[in-house]
Amino acid sequence: MMKQLFPIRHVMGYLASLVLSAAALIVIYGDLSQGANMAVLLITALIQASLQLFVFMHIGELADTKKELYINIGYALFVGLVTIFGTLFIFVWGWYS
């Protein structure tokens, strides 16, 4: 009964997120080349994003077909890109007045 109530998948996802964040922090304090820095950041960012989508946002749980899964992932990417470029549009490029 207790095994069903304890969210082990979420705890493991949280710990994995902490490890990935620490790995990305190596870029700041480590003495790596520019190419190695970008590789570490890109790899940890992709793993972190997929971890967030599948563990915490449950993107694949209700998808009955692969088509629905790809639509869900596409929608998540769309929302993320609109958020990023909307923020850049407003704050960096000065379209806030």
C-alpha positions in Angstrom: 0.0 0.0 0.0 2.7 2.5 1.0 4.7 1.7 -2.2 1.7 2.9 -4.3 1.5 6.1 -2.3 5.1 7.2 -2.3 6.1 9.0 -5.5 9.4 7.3 -6.1 9.4 8.3 -9.8 9.1 12.0 -8.9 11.8 11.8 -6.2 14.2 10.1 -8.7 13.3 12.8 -11.3 14.0 15.5 -8.8 17.4 14.0 -7.8 18.2 13.6 -11.5 17.4 17.3 -12.1 19.7 18.3 -9.3 22.5 16.2 -10.7 22.0 17.7 -14.2 21.9 21.2 -12.8 25.2 20.5 -10.9 26.7 19.1 -14.1 25.7 22.3 -15.9 27.3 24.3 -13.0 30.6 22.7 -13.9 30.6 25.0 -17.0 30.8 28.1 -14.7 33.5 26.8 -12.3 35.3 24.4 -14.6 38.2 25.2 -16.8 36.8 23.7 -20.0 37.1 24.9 -23.6 34.3 26.8 -25.3 33.3 23.8 -27.3 33.2 21.5 -24.2 31.2 24.2 -22.4 28.5 24.3 -25.1 28.4 20.5 -25.4 27.9 20.0 -21.6 25.2 22.7 -21.6 23.4 21.4 -24.7 23.4 17.8 -23.5 22.3 18.6 -19.9 19.6 21.0 -21.3 18.1 18.3 -23.6 18.1 15.7 -20.9 16.6 18.1 -18.4 13.9 19.2 -20.8 12.9 15.6 -21.6 13.0 14.7 -17.9 10.7 17.6 -17.1 8.3 16.7 -19.9 8.0 13.0 -19.2 8.3 12.8 -15.4 6.7 16.0 -14.1 4.4 17.1 -16.9 3.3 13.5 -17.7 3.4 14.2 -21.4 3.3 10.6 -22.5 0.8 9.1 -20.0 -2.5 9.9 -21.7 -1.3 9.6 -25.2 -2.9 6.5 -26.8 -1.0 6.8 -30.1 2.4 8.1 -31.1 0.6 10.8 -33.1 -0.9 12.2 -29.8 2.5 12.0 -28.1 4.2 13.9 -31.0 1.4 16.5 -30.9 1.9 16.9 -27.1 5.7 17.3 -27.5 5.2 19.8 -30.4 2.8 21.8 -28.3 5.2 21.9 -25.4 8.0 23.1 -27.7 5.7 25.7 -29.2 4.8 27.1 -25.7 8.4 27.1 -24.7 9.6 28.9 -27.8 6.8 31.5 -27.6 7.7 32.1 -24.0 11.4 32.5 -24.8 11.0 34.7 -27.9 8.2 36.7 -26.3 10.5 37.5 -23.4 13.3 38.5 -25.8 10.8 40.5 -27.9 9.6 42.5 -24.9 12.6 43.0 -22.7 15.6 42.8 -25.0 14.3 44.4 -28.1 12.4 47.1 -26.2 8.8 46.5 -27.3 7.4 47.1 -23.8 6.3 50.7 -24.0 
